XYZ file of C-alpha atoms in Angstrom:
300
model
C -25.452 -1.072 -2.121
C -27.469 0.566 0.537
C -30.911 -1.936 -0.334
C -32.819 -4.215 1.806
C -30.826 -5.372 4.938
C -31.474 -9.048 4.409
C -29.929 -8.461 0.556
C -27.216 -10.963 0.815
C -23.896 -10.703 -1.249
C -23.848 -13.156 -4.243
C -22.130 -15.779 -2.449
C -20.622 -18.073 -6.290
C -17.886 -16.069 -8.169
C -16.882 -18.193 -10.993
C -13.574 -17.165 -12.380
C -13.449 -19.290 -15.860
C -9.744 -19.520 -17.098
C -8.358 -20.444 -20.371
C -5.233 -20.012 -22.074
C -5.105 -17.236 -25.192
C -3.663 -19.646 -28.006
C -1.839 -15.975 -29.811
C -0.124 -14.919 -26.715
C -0.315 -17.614 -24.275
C -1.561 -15.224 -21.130
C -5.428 -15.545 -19.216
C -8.305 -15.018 -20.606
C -10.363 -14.817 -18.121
C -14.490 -14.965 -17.650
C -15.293 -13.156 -14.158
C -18.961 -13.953 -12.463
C -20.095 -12.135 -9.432
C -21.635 -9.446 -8.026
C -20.895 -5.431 -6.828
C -17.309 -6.900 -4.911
C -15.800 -7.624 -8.454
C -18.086 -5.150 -10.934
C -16.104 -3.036 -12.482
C -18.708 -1.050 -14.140
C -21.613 -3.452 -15.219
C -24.215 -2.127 -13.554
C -23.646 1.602 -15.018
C -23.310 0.049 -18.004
C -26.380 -1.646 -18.451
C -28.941 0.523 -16.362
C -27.039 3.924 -16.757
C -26.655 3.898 -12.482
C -24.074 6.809 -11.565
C -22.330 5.996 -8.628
C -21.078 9.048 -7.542
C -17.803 10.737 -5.372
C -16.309 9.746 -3.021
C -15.838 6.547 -4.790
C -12.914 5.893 -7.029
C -10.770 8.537 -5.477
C -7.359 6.226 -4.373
C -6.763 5.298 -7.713
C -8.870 6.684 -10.436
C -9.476 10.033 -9.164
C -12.880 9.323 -10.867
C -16.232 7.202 -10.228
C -15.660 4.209 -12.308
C -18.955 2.223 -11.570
C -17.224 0.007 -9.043
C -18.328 -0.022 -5.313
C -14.701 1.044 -3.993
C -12.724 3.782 -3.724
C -10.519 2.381 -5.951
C -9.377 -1.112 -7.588
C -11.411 -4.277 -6.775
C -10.001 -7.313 -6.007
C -10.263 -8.297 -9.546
C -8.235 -5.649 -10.502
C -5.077 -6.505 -8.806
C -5.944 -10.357 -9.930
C -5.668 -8.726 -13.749
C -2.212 -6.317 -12.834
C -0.587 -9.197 -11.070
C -1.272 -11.259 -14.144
C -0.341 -8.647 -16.676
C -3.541 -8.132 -17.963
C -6.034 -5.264 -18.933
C -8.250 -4.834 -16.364
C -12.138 -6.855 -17.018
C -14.001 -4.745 -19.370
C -17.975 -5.249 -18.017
C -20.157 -7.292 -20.769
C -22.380 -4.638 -21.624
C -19.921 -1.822 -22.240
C -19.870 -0.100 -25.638
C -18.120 2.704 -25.140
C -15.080 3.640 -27.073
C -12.174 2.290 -24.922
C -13.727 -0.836 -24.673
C -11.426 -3.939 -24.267
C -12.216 -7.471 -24.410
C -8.891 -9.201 -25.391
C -8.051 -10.632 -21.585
C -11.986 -11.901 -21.110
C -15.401 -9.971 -19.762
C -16.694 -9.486 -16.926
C -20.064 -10.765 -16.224
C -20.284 -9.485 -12.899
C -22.907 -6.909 -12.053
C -24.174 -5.194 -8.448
C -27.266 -6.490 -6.993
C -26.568 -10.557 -8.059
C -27.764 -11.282 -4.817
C -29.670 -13.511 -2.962
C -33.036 -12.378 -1.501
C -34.115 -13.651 2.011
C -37.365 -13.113 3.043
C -37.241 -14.660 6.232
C -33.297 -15.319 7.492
C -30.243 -15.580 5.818
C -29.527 -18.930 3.844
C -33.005 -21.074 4.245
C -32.192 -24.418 3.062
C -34.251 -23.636 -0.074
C -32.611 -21.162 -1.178
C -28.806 -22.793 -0.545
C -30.178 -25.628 -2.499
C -31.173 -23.093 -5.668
C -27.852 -21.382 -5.402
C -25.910 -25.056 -5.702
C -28.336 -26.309 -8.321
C -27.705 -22.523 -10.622
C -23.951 -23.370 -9.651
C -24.021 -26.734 -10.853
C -26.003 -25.826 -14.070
C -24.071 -23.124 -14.762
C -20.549 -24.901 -14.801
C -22.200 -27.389 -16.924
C -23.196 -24.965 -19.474
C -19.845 -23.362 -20.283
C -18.262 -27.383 -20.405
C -19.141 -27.861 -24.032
C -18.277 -24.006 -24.703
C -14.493 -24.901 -23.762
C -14.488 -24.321 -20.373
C -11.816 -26.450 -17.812
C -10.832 -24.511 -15.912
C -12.615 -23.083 -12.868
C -12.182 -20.580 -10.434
C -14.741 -21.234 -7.113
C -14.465 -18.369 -4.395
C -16.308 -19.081 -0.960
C -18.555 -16.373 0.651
C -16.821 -14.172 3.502
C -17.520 -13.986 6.677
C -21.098 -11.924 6.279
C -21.700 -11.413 9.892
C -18.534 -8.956 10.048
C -20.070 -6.224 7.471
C -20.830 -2.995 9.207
C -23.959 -3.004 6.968
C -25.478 -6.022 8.679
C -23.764 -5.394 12.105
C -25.643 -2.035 12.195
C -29.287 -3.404 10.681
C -29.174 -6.709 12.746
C -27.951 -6.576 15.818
C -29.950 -6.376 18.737
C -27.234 -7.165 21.591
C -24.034 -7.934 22.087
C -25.044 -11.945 23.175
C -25.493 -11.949 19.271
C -21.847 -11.465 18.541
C -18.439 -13.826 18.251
C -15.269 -12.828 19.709
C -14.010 -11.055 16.594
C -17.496 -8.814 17.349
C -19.164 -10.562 14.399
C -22.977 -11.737 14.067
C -22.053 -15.519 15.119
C -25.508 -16.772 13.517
C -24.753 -15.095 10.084
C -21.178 -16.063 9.866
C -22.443 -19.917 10.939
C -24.939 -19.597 7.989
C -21.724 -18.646 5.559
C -19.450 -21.162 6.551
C -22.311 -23.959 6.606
C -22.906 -22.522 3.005
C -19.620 -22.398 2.066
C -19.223 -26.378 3.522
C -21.637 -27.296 0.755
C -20.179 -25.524 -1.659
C -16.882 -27.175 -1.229
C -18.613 -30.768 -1.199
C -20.532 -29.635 -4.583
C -16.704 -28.194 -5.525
C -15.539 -32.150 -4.995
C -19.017 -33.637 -6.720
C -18.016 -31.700 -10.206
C -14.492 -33.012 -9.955
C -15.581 -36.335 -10.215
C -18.203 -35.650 -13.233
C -15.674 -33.147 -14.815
C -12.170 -35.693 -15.186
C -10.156 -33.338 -17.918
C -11.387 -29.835 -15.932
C -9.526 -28.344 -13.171
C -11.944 -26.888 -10.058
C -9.944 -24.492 -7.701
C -11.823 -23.879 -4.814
C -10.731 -20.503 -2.495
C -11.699 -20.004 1.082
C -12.192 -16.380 0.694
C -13.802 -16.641 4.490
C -10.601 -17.453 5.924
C -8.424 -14.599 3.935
C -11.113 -12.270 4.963
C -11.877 -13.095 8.500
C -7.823 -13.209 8.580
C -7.902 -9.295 7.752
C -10.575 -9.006 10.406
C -9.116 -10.993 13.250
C -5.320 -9.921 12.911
C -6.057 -6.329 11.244
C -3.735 -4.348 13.142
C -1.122 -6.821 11.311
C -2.238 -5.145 8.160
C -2.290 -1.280 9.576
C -5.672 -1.403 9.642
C -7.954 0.254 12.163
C -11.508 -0.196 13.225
C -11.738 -3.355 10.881
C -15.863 -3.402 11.759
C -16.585 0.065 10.645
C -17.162 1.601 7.357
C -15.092 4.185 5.955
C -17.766 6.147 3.807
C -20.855 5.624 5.868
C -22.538 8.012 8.483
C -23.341 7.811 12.588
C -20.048 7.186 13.237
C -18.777 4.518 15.673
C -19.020 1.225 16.046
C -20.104 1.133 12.418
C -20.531 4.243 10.897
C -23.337 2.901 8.786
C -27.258 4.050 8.522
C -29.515 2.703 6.281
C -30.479 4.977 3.601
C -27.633 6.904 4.427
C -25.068 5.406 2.408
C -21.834 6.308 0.542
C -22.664 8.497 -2.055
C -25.920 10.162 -0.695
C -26.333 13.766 0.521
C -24.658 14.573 3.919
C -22.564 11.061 4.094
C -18.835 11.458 4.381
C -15.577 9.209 3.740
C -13.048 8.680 6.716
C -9.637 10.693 5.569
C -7.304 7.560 4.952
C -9.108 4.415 3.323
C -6.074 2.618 3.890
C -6.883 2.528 7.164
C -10.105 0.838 6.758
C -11.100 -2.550 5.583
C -14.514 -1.932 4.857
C -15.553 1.024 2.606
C -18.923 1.145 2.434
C -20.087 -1.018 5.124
C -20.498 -3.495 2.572
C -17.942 -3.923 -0.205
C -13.956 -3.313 0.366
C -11.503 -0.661 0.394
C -8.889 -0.870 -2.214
C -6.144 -1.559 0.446
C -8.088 -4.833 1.909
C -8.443 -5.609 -1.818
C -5.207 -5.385 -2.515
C -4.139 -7.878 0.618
C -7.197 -10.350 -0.384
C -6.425 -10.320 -4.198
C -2.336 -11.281 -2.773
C -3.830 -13.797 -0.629
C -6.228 -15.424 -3.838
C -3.100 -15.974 -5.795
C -0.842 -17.175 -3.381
C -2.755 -20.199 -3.640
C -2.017 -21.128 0.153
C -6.329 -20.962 0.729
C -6.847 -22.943 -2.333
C -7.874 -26.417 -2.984
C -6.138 -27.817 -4.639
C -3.045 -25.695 -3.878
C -2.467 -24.412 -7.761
C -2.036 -20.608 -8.151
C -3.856 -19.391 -11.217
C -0.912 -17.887 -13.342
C -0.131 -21.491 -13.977
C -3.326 -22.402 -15.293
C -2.644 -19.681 -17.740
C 0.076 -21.437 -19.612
C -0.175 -22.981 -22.685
């Protein structure tokens, strides 16, 4: 979303998976924020998000922040699943045998100041923490943990942020913002470890969803990407093609010709193409710890 520039990404997604006793395939319980909604936040405060977005695959706006399927989507189609019906849909259509999805746009954290004070990484750990320990004595054991990406890359916070180039890594990143995520992210695997040990009969997957991304970023041309720091749907054009208040959607903003050719969509959520690659990369299980993909957790 276009918002405040020091709105933050939700930076927990818990992915709760159990096995369906009648059919023995995922059920899965998705947690997050506008990178995996898939229509929450239109379904609970009536938001429209307009054209361009849903045009690669839906040929219709479908409430997600893409301009087609989330990564979440191709987690559910590689799986052989319906895709994540949002919690607060009513509509007819409405499916709910594979799970919900409990993620909405705008989970986010708010800084006031800069990115990640120690307070508020402590909060996030402690809501983590509690949260897991809620759903234990609901059935819960097996958990999902994805990392937050590499935040300094978005063309959102590239364009808002920056004041000179000294403020940027080799890949052309915000090096203070992306140290912020992985010192985050380093406390987050520790706290990963910590439930582990208090949770013996649960299994706790954690994904480095900073390395797949920064992966896309670094070696993009790889991928057939182009231009992995600008937004596809934005408007100024280069380097980021993002303006605040100008964002996908609004009056007078256009979408780049090819999506596939762009990582970022927005200047803050993906394209369906990077999706697609990052949602491959999730269940290869190669950034996971420990190394278990999640179709086997779905057996039995």
């Amino acid at each position: 979303m276009g918002g405040n520039p020091l709105r933050l990404p939700a930076l927990l997604i818990l992915l709760l998976c159990s096995p369906a006793v009648a059919h023995s395939k995922c059920v899965l319980f998705n947690f997050g924020d506008s990178n995996s909604d898939t229509g929450g936040l239109m379904a609970g405060l009536g938001l429209y998000l307009g054209p361009p977005s849903g045009r690669q695959f839906f040929h219709r706006p479908t409430g997600r922040f893409c301009d087609g399927r989330l990564y979440i989507d191709f987690v559910c189609e590689r799986l052989k699943m319906s895709y994540l019906t949002p919690y607060l849909e009513s509509s007819p259509g409405s499916n709910f045998t594979h799970g919900v999805n409990f993620a909405v746009a705008g989970a986010a954290t708010e800084s006031t100041a800069i990115p990640f004070p120690l307070s508020t990484q402590v909060l996030q750990f402690l809501h983590f923490k509690n949260r897991t320990r809620e759903l234990r004595p609901q059935g819960g054991r097996q958990f999902w943990i994805y990392n937050t990406g590499p935040l300094g890359c978005l063309p959102q916070k590239l364009a808002l942020l920056k004041k000179d180039d000294s403020e940027l890594d080799p890949l052309g990143c915000l090096a203070d913002l992306n140290s912020a995520a992985k010192a985050f992210n380093a406390g987050l695997s520790e706290l990963c470890d910590l439930l582990r040990s208090e949770f013996k009969n649960a299994t706790i997957v954690y994904t480095d969803v900073y390395a797949i991304k920064q992966d896309l970023i670094a070696n993009h041309t790889k991928y057939g990407f182009e231009n992995p720091l600008m937004a596809c749907c934005g408007y100024g054009g280069p380097p980021y093609n993002y303006k605040f208040r100008m964002t996908c959607g609004e009056p007078m903003v256009t979408a780049c010709a090819e999506g596939s050719r762009y990582i970022s969509w927005d200047g803050v959520h993906n394209t369906e193409a990077a999706n697609s690659i990052i949602a491959s990369k999730i269940l290869s299980a190669k950034y996971s710890r420990p190394q278990i993909k999640l179709k086997g957790l779905c057996k039995g």
